Amino acid sequence: MKSWCKTLLACSLSLGLLSACSSNDVEEEPVSPLPQIEASVFPEVSWSASVGSGVGDYYSKIRPAVRYGKLFVMDRYGEVAAYDEATGEQVWSLEISSWFKEGALSKNKGARLSSGITAARNKVFFGGESGLLGAVDAETGEMVWHVTAGGELLSAPTVGEDVVVVHTSTGALEAYNVDDGKQLWIYESKLPTLTLRGTGSAAYEAGGFFVGTADGKVAVVVKSNGQAAWEQPIYTPKGGNEFTRMADVDMKPLIVGENIYAVSYNGNLVSMELRTGRVVWSRKYSSFNELASAGLNLYLVDDHGRVYAVDKRNGLESWSNSELTNRELTSPVVFKDYLVVGDFEGYLHFIDRASGKLVGRVEVDSSGLFSQPLVIDDKIYVQSRGGKVARITLP
């Protein structure tokens, strides 16, 4: 199946649009079988727990967070919980599904939590498809405040000092006070006729929130007033129809030193100056995944599941690996000397960062892995579609 058809299917666009993907003149691209490897590292699951019912087959970027000695997790249906980071023992659990059975939220037919979790300012922030943005006390699990944003929340909230922002499905960046949930400002960006289902989180640095937009730009929004300091297109949409003109920046811009890196679907991977937005270099890649960085390289998983290492200084490719093509890989994460990605069958793969060679793997949960693994010190945390949360270590 063509790349864009697979992507649109994964992102739950309408059946009418998807019917074009089943045409007989579209070549089906096979899913790579699990490759044979000569393992040199042997990761293992040190502990695991089950959190609700997970997310099933729904689009979701639900991802754990670790802070204050706890692992914070949630499922789609309304369970938010904290586990002791060292032992995996549950510390507290909050069930919010009852909120959606009566009152203003009853029309939403369930909690439908869909963002990642962010832990900051002694609170745990999370959001959902109903527009719910909640803040929970990190120590006790008690709800501190909750509000309804102006659109679906499909990516993790971002905390910058005393402000928490969320990127909604309407293309807006909405800011709230972290202590009481009072709305502070809204920054709106243009939403094209056709976009991928998803939004990227904002990155925070030096008083500004850096965010990718659905029309192929990166903008920096000033924390104090919600005004754009600059906007920079990283790809100009081209083509004769809405499919070929899709250029969403559906990832969290990556800030490294004085530079910011971003990639668009059907577009470019770019390096920009942090202060001005000036494009330093641009290379043709298509992705909706997060970037990872270590040493001189950026690491990228494209929309086919091919993995690349790219020199941060000039955008030149250091290596590529296509052994996991079309295995619906997660965004990559750097762990020691390895690059780690999960796949739709629930395997966590370890790739040597120097050579790009597959050197190890571990099966976590056959329901599949979807969100980016989380690395804290010498441990990896993952959450499966079925709700299993696991800590992975190397012996």
Tab-separated table of C-alpha atoms in Angstrom:
chain	number	residue	atom	x	y	z
A	1	MET	CA	0.000	0.000	0.000
A	2	LYS	CA	1.279	3.454	-0.762
A	3	SER	CA	2.743	5.425	2.136
A	4	TRP	CA	0.026	8.044	2.247
A	5	CYS	CA	-2.732	5.445	2.177
A	6	LYS	CA	-1.220	3.608	5.145
A	7	THR	CA	-0.849	6.853	7.010
A	8	LEU	CA	-4.390	8.000	6.415
A	9	LEU	CA	-5.696	4.614	7.506
A	10	ALA	CA	-3.695	4.777	10.706
A	11	CYS	CA	-4.960	8.280	11.363
A	12	SER	CA	-8.641	7.327	10.969
A	13	LEU	CA	-9.705	9.532	8.099
A	14	SER	CA	-13.127	8.956	6.597
A	15	LEU	CA	-14.009	5.730	4.815
A	16	GLY	CA	-14.893	7.739	1.750
A	17	LEU	CA	-11.369	9.042	1.468
A	18	LEU	CA	-9.851	5.679	2.257
A	19	SER	CA	-11.785	3.897	-0.478
A	20	ALA	CA	-9.317	5.302	-2.972
A	21	CYS	CA	-6.561	3.388	-1.232
A	22	SER	CA	-8.130	0.040	-2.108
A	23	SER	CA	-8.083	0.645	-5.825
A	24	ASN	CA	-6.572	-2.169	-7.877
A	25	ASP	CA	-3.985	0.168	-9.400
A	26	VAL	CA	-2.358	0.848	-5.986
A	27	GLU	CA	0.573	-1.427	-5.274
A	28	GLU	CA	0.534	-3.115	-1.884
A	29	GLU	CA	3.788	-2.785	0.058
A	30	PRO	CA	4.447	-5.786	2.300
A	31	VAL	CA	5.094	-5.631	6.008
A	32	SER	CA	8.649	-6.731	6.763
A	33	PRO	CA	8.778	-10.026	8.651
A	34	LEU	CA	10.514	-10.037	12.014
A	35	PRO	CA	14.180	-9.989	10.934
A	36	GLN	CA	16.731	-12.530	12.051
A	37	ILE	CA	19.490	-10.895	14.090
A	38	GLU	CA	22.769	-11.764	15.745
A	39	ALA	CA	21.978	-10.320	19.155
A	40	SER	CA	24.716	-8.656	21.181
A	41	VAL	CA	22.416	-7.044	23.773
A	42	PHE	CA	19.678	-8.813	25.693
A	43	PRO	CA	17.036	-6.440	27.105
A	44	GLU	CA	14.562	-7.812	29.617
A	45	VAL	CA	11.336	-6.732	31.314
A	46	SER	CA	12.185	-5.986	34.961
A	47	TRP	CA	8.577	-5.291	35.985
A	48	SER	CA	5.198	-4.707	34.407
A	49	ALA	CA	1.676	-3.679	35.393
A	50	SER	CA	-1.729	-3.501	33.730
A	51	VAL	CA	-3.494	-0.143	33.467
A	52	GLY	CA	-7.161	-0.314	32.521
A	53	SER	CA	-7.921	-1.443	28.992
A	54	GLY	CA	-5.246	0.530	27.161
A	55	VAL	CA	-6.230	2.205	23.888
A	56	GLY	CA	-7.142	-0.748	21.659
A	57	ASP	CA	-7.023	0.100	17.966
A	58	TYR	CA	-7.758	3.791	18.472
A	59	TYR	CA	-5.371	6.535	17.457
A	60	SER	CA	-3.677	7.652	20.639
A	61	LYS	CA	-0.378	9.065	21.799
A	62	ILE	CA	-0.929	7.927	25.387
A	63	ARG	CA	2.523	7.715	26.954
A	64	PRO	CA	3.713	7.421	30.563
A	65	ALA	CA	5.635	10.085	32.470
A	66	VAL	CA	8.186	9.599	35.244
A	67	ARG	CA	8.835	12.155	37.968
A	68	TYR	CA	8.847	12.459	41.777
A	69	GLY	CA	9.808	8.779	42.053
A	70	LYS	CA	6.601	7.690	40.327
A	71	LEU	CA	5.480	6.400	36.959
A	72	PHE	CA	2.257	8.096	35.855
A	73	VAL	CA	0.009	6.311	33.347
A	74	MET	CA	-3.553	6.350	32.018
A	75	ASP	CA	-5.845	4.432	29.704
A	76	ARG	CA	-8.369	5.636	27.118
A	77	TYR	CA	-11.405	4.898	29.244
A	78	GLY	CA	-10.675	7.098	32.260
A	79	GLU	CA	-8.154	5.502	34.609
A	80	VAL	CA	-5.190	7.642	35.711
A	81	ALA	CA	-2.706	5.964	38.056
A	82	ALA	CA	0.700	6.311	39.693
A	83	TYR	CA	3.171	3.489	40.338
A	84	ASP	CA	6.335	3.422	42.410
A	85	GLU	CA	9.127	3.787	39.881
A	86	ALA	CA	11.417	1.298	41.608
A	87	THR	CA	9.004	-1.498	42.525
A	88	GLY	CA	6.037	-1.142	40.178
A	89	GLU	CA	3.601	-1.052	43.133
A	90	GLN	CA	0.532	1.130	42.617
A	91	VAL	CA	0.560	4.324	44.714
A	92	TRP	CA	-2.817	5.791	43.736
A	93	SER	CA	-5.521	5.498	41.090
A	94	LEU	CA	-8.140	7.967	39.881
A	95	GLU	CA	-11.183	6.894	37.865
A	96	ILE	CA	-12.795	9.743	35.917
A	97	SER	CA	-15.143	7.799	33.640
A	98	SER	CA	-18.097	8.764	35.875
A	99	TRP	CA	-17.677	12.383	34.803
A	100	PHE	CA	-18.838	11.403	31.331
A	101	LYS	CA	-22.109	9.780	32.387
A	102	GLU	CA	-23.848	12.963	33.424
A	103	GLY	CA	-23.615	16.721	33.074
A	104	ALA	CA	-21.918	18.709	30.324
A	105	LEU	CA	-19.553	15.894	29.306
A	106	SER	CA	-22.179	13.143	28.947
A	107	LYS	CA	-22.518	13.737	25.205
A	108	ASN	CA	-18.918	12.620	24.714
A	109	LYS	CA	-19.697	8.919	25.282
A	110	GLY	CA	-16.812	8.074	27.550
A	111	ALA	CA	-13.557	9.574	28.745
A	112	ARG	CA	-11.622	8.979	25.501
A	113	LEU	CA	-8.306	10.073	26.993
A	114	SER	CA	-5.858	10.481	24.146
A	115	SER	CA	-2.906	12.695	25.022
A	116	GLY	CA	0.310	11.738	26.695
A	117	ILE	CA	0.870	12.544	30.367
A	118	THR	CA	3.026	15.457	31.530
A	119	ALA	CA	4.295	15.646	35.114
A	120	ALA	CA	5.465	19.067	36.332
A	121	ARG	CA	4.883	21.595	39.123
A	122	ASN	CA	3.837	18.716	41.435
A	123	LYS	CA	0.931	17.958	39.145
A	124	VAL	CA	0.012	15.455	36.449
A	125	PHE	CA	-1.571	16.929	33.296
A	126	PHE	CA	-3.541	14.949	30.708
A	127	GLY	CA	-6.179	15.479	28.008
A	128	GLY	CA	-8.721	13.740	25.817
A	129	GLU	CA	-10.786	13.780	22.653
A	130	SER	CA	-13.590	15.599	24.479
A	131	GLY	CA	-11.278	18.573	24.989
A	132	LEU	CA	-10.860	17.698	28.662
A	133	LEU	CA	-7.646	19.049	30.196
A	134	GLY	CA	-7.095	17.826	33.744
A	135	ALA	CA	-4.548	18.538	36.463
A	136	VAL	CA	-4.081	15.993	39.267
A	137	ASP	CA	-1.987	16.269	42.424
A	138	ALA	CA	1.082	14.110	41.762
A	139	GLU	CA	1.377	12.974	45.383
A	140	THR	CA	-2.233	12.106	46.212
A	141	GLY	CA	-4.019	11.602	42.894
A	142	GLU	CA	-6.688	14.154	43.797
A	143	MET	CA	-8.098	16.290	41.002
A	144	VAL	CA	-6.871	19.902	41.290
A	145	TRP	CA	-8.759	21.401	38.336
A	146	HIS	CA	-10.139	20.542	34.930
A	147	VAL	CA	-11.342	22.587	31.957
A	148	THR	CA	-12.683	21.913	28.467
A	149	ALA	CA	-10.448	23.158	25.656
A	150	GLY	CA	-11.683	24.207	22.223
A	151	GLY	CA	-10.813	20.958	20.451
A	152	GLU	CA	-9.536	17.406	20.838
A	153	LEU	CA	-6.284	17.003	22.766
A	154	LEU	CA	-4.231	14.400	20.929
A	155	SER	CA	-0.734	15.203	22.218
A	156	ALA	CA	0.788	15.747	25.639
A	157	PRO	CA	0.402	19.119	27.395
A	158	THR	CA	3.556	21.250	27.712
A	159	VAL	CA	4.456	23.110	30.898
A	160	GLY	CA	6.552	26.265	30.736
A	161	GLU	CA	7.066	27.677	34.233
A	162	ASP	CA	3.590	28.764	35.418
A	163	VAL	CA	1.784	28.062	32.121
A	164	VAL	CA	0.516	24.796	30.615
A	165	VAL	CA	-0.329	24.762	26.902
A	166	VAL	CA	-2.203	22.248	24.762
A	167	HIS	CA	-2.281	21.939	20.977
A	168	THR	CA	-5.868	21.247	19.916
A	169	SER	CA	-7.245	19.530	16.829
A	170	THR	CA	-8.547	22.895	15.605
A	171	GLY	CA	-4.965	24.093	15.163
A	172	ALA	CA	-5.003	26.332	18.248
A	173	LEU	CA	-2.418	26.497	21.018
A	174	GLU	CA	-4.303	27.220	24.258
A	175	ALA	CA	-2.585	28.392	27.455
A	176	TYR	CA	-3.787	27.912	31.034
A	177	ASN	CA	-2.483	28.809	34.478
A	178	VAL	CA	-0.951	25.669	36.011
A	179	ASP	CA	-2.366	26.336	39.470
A	180	ASP	CA	-6.050	27.052	38.781
A	181	GLY	CA	-6.699	26.281	35.089
A	182	LYS	CA	-7.597	29.872	34.172
A	183	GLN	CA	-7.301	30.390	30.416
A	184	LEU	CA	-4.604	32.935	29.577
A	185	TRP	CA	-4.535	33.152	25.776
A	186	ILE	CA	-5.175	31.315	22.497
A	187	TYR	CA	-2.842	31.285	19.494
A	188	GLU	CA	-4.593	30.171	16.295
A	189	SER	CA	-2.978	28.768	13.161
A	190	LYS	CA	-4.439	27.999	9.761
A	191	LEU	CA	-5.961	24.545	9.379
A	192	PRO	CA	-5.872	23.157	5.805
A	193	THR	CA	-8.838	21.345	4.231
A	194	LEU	CA	-7.222	17.930	4.787
A	195	THR	CA	-4.801	17.055	7.579
A	196	LEU	CA	-3.473	14.010	9.391
A	197	ARG	CA	-5.321	13.065	12.563
A	198	GLY	CA	-2.969	14.250	15.222
A	199	THR	CA	-1.079	17.219	16.620
A	200	GLY	CA	2.415	17.647	17.973
A	201	SER	CA	3.183	18.866	21.473
A	202	ALA	CA	4.884	22.216	21.902
A	203	ALA	CA	8.485	22.499	23.093
A	204	TYR	CA	9.350	25.184	25.649
A	205	GLU	CA	12.559	27.192	25.749
A	206	ALA	CA	13.563	30.695	26.868
A	207	GLY	CA	10.063	32.065	27.303
A	208	GLY	CA	8.646	30.656	24.081
A	209	PHE	CA	6.529	27.674	23.032
A	210	PHE	CA	7.738	26.117	19.758
A	211	VAL	CA	4.993	24.290	17.882
A	212	GLY	CA	4.490	22.637	14.494
A	213	THR	CA	1.384	23.451	12.473
A	214	ALA	CA	-0.836	21.527	10.059
A	215	ASP	CA	0.109	23.815	7.174
A	216	GLY	CA	3.809	22.933	7.323
A	217	LYS	CA	5.226	25.611	9.618
A	218	VAL	CA	7.042	25.917	12.922
A	219	ALA	CA	6.060	28.893	15.092
A	220	VAL	CA	7.347	30.232	18.397
A	221	VAL	CA	4.645	31.706	20.640
A	222	VAL	CA	5.638	34.060	23.455
A	223	LYS	CA	4.587	32.680	26.851
A	224	SER	CA	3.647	36.040	28.342
A	225	ASN	CA	1.156	37.167	25.680
A	226	GLY	CA	0.409	34.359	23.178
A	227	GLN	CA	1.791	36.318	20.222
A	228	ALA	CA	3.979	34.693	17.553
A	229	ALA	CA	7.612	35.838	17.646
A	230	TRP	CA	8.178	34.146	14.289
A	231	GLU	CA	6.667	31.586	11.927
A	232	GLN	CA	8.776	29.637	9.457
A	233	PRO	CA	7.504	27.296	6.710
A	234	ILE	CA	9.609	24.136	6.593
A	235	TYR	CA	7.798	22.879	3.512
A	236	THR	CA	5.583	24.596	0.962
A	237	PRO	CA	2.686	22.273	0.038
A	238	LYS	CA	2.693	21.276	-3.629
A	239	GLY	CA	0.545	19.176	-5.938
A	240	GLY	CA	-2.793	19.236	-7.639
A	241	ASN	CA	-4.953	17.705	-4.892
A	242	GLU	CA	-5.383	17.871	-1.141
A	243	PHE	CA	-3.613	14.543	-0.556
A	244	THR	CA	-0.346	15.642	-2.152
A	245	ARG	CA	-0.542	19.026	-0.415
A	246	MET	CA	-0.647	17.566	3.095
A	247	ALA	CA	2.397	18.832	4.980
A	248	ASP	CA	1.566	18.501	8.681
A	249	VAL	CA	4.280	19.043	11.269
A	250	ASP	CA	2.843	16.459	13.664
A	251	MET	CA	5.799	16.195	16.020
A	252	LYS	CA	7.295	18.148	18.898
A	253	PRO	CA	10.055	20.426	17.559
A	254	LEU	CA	13.401	19.232	18.891
A	255	ILE	CA	15.595	21.892	20.493
A	256	VAL	CA	19.331	21.159	20.703
A	257	GLY	CA	21.552	24.051	21.739
A	258	GLU	CA	21.015	27.010	19.406
A	259	ASN	CA	19.155	24.997	16.796
A	260	ILE	CA	15.684	23.577	16.392
A	261	TYR	CA	14.889	20.524	14.252
A	262	ALA	CA	11.534	19.580	12.763
A	263	VAL	CA	10.106	17.264	10.099
A	264	SER	CA	6.852	17.328	8.163
A	265	TYR	CA	4.705	14.671	6.580
A	266	ASN	CA	5.188	14.544	2.819
A	267	GLY	CA	7.811	17.267	3.205
A	268	ASN	CA	11.178	18.117	4.726
A	269	LEU	CA	13.511	17.584	7.655
A	270	VAL	CA	15.015	20.953	8.585
A	271	SER	CA	17.476	22.603	10.916
A	272	MET	CA	16.599	26.153	11.968
A	273	GLU	CA	18.140	28.857	14.107
A	274	LEU	CA	16.373	28.931	17.456
A	275	ARG	CA	16.304	32.718	17.760
A	276	THR	CA	15.237	33.674	14.238
A	277	GLY	CA	13.708	30.604	12.574
A	278	ARG	CA	16.144	30.897	9.659
A	279	VAL	CA	16.475	27.547	7.854
A	280	VAL	CA	20.084	26.320	8.077
A	281	TRP	CA	19.559	23.209	5.935
A	282	SER	CA	16.662	21.196	4.538
A	283	ARG	CA	16.461	17.596	3.363
A	284	LYS	CA	13.604	15.621	1.798
A	285	TYR	CA	12.083	13.214	4.338
A	286	SER	CA	8.466	12.416	5.237
A	287	SER	CA	7.512	11.641	8.816
A	288	PHE	CA	4.951	12.296	11.551
A	289	ASN	CA	7.187	10.818	14.281
A	290	GLU	CA	9.277	12.512	16.946
A	291	LEU	CA	12.985	13.026	16.326
A	292	ALA	CA	15.760	11.801	18.624
A	293	SER	CA	19.254	13.228	19.033
A	294	ALA	CA	22.616	12.108	20.384
A	295	GLY	CA	26.141	13.212	19.562
A	296	LEU	CA	26.332	14.565	16.010
A	297	ASN	CA	23.272	12.719	14.732
A	298	LEU	CA	19.541	13.120	14.497
A	299	TYR	CA	17.500	9.915	14.345
A	300	LEU	CA	14.341	9.663	12.290
A	301	VAL	CA	11.664	7.039	11.565
A	302	ASP	CA	9.890	7.911	8.311
A	303	ASP	CA	6.280	7.189	7.361
A	304	HIS	CA	7.264	3.761	5.958
A	305	GLY	CA	9.115	2.682	9.115
A	306	ARG	CA	12.591	3.170	7.678
A	307	VAL	CA	15.123	4.384	10.232
A	308	TYR	CA	17.771	7.024	9.480
A	309	ALA	CA	20.714	8.706	11.165
A	310	VAL	CA	21.312	12.231	9.838
A	311	ASP	CA	24.216	14.560	10.648
A	312	LYS	CA	22.861	17.538	12.601
A	313	ARG	CA	25.466	19.865	11.121
A	314	ASN	CA	24.560	19.473	7.451
A	315	GLY	CA	21.654	17.038	7.053
A	316	LEU	CA	23.772	14.373	5.358
A	317	GLU	CA	22.705	10.781	5.935
A	318	SER	CA	25.018	8.690	8.121
A	319	TRP	CA	23.141	5.393	7.728
A	320	SER	CA	19.700	3.938	7.063
A	321	ASN	CA	17.937	0.716	8.053
A	322	SER	CA	14.930	-0.691	6.180
A	323	GLU	CA	14.671	-4.071	7.948
A	324	LEU	CA	11.573	-2.940	9.870
A	325	THR	CA	9.715	-1.353	6.949
A	326	ASN	CA	5.942	-1.030	7.430
A	327	ARG	CA	6.009	-2.530	10.924
A	328	GLU	CA	4.279	0.633	12.200
A	329	LEU	CA	7.265	1.735	14.258
A	330	THR	CA	7.029	4.100	17.186
A	331	SER	CA	9.042	7.274	17.332
A	332	PRO	CA	12.683	6.474	18.180
A	333	VAL	CA	14.435	7.127	21.467
A	334	VAL	CA	18.136	7.088	22.358
A	335	PHE	CA	19.201	4.651	25.086
A	336	LYS	CA	22.920	4.429	25.852
A	337	ASP	CA	24.642	3.325	22.619
A	338	TYR	CA	21.390	2.264	20.981
A	339	LEU	CA	18.376	3.624	19.200
A	340	VAL	CA	15.166	1.972	20.412
A	341	VAL	CA	11.847	1.629	18.543
A	342	GLY	CA	8.700	-0.416	19.170
A	343	ASP	CA	6.476	-2.092	16.564
A	344	PHE	CA	2.876	-3.218	15.996
A	345	GLU	CA	3.566	-6.764	17.224
A	346	GLY	CA	4.844	-5.528	20.577
A	347	TYR	CA	8.594	-5.932	20.032
A	348	LEU	CA	11.097	-3.372	21.239
A	349	HIS	CA	14.073	-3.239	18.838
A	350	PHE	CA	17.598	-2.093	19.703
A	351	ILE	CA	19.682	-0.568	16.885
A	352	ASP	CA	23.389	0.212	17.193
A	353	ARG	CA	23.673	4.003	16.895
A	354	ALA	CA	27.057	3.867	15.196
A	355	SER	CA	26.264	1.345	12.457
A	356	GLY	CA	22.470	1.188	12.169
A	357	LYS	CA	22.555	-2.584	12.713
A	358	LEU	CA	19.831	-4.394	14.673
A	359	VAL	CA	21.532	-5.857	17.742
A	360	GLY	CA	18.750	-6.884	20.131
A	361	ARG	CA	15.037	-7.024	20.882
A	362	VAL	CA	12.503	-8.011	23.516
A	363	GLU	CA	8.809	-8.820	23.209
A	364	VAL	CA	6.758	-6.666	25.575
A	365	ASP	CA	3.105	-7.290	24.677
A	366	SER	CA	1.526	-8.827	21.558
A	367	SER	CA	-1.160	-6.105	21.520
A	368	GLY	CA	1.490	-3.839	20.041
A	369	LEU	CA	3.452	-0.715	20.908
A	370	PHE	CA	2.344	2.648	19.541
A	371	SER	CA	3.763	5.534	21.565
A	372	GLN	CA	7.402	6.567	21.847
A	373	PRO	CA	9.351	4.674	24.540
A	374	LEU	CA	10.382	6.758	27.548
A	375	VAL	CA	13.995	6.681	28.766
A	376	ILE	CA	14.777	7.663	32.345
A	377	ASP	CA	18.407	7.135	33.416
A	378	ASP	CA	19.227	3.493	32.587
A	379	LYS	CA	15.623	2.318	32.195
A	380	ILE	CA	13.055	2.258	29.383
A	381	TYR	CA	9.312	2.530	30.010
A	382	VAL	CA	6.724	1.529	27.412
A	383	GLN	CA	2.939	1.274	27.313
A	384	SER	CA	1.179	-1.186	25.007
A	385	ARG	CA	-2.134	-0.870	23.211
A	386	GLY	CA	-3.582	-3.413	25.618
A	387	GLY	CA	-2.691	-1.317	28.688
A	388	LYS	CA	0.456	-3.110	29.815
A	389	VAL	CA	3.146	-0.812	31.228
A	390	ALA	CA	6.633	-2.271	31.453
A	391	ARG	CA	10.105	-1.253	32.544
A	392	ILE	CA	12.914	-2.552	30.319
A	393	THR	CA	16.533	-2.794	31.418
A	394	LEU	CA	19.783	-4.261	30.136
A	395	PRO	CA	21.438	-6.871	32.394
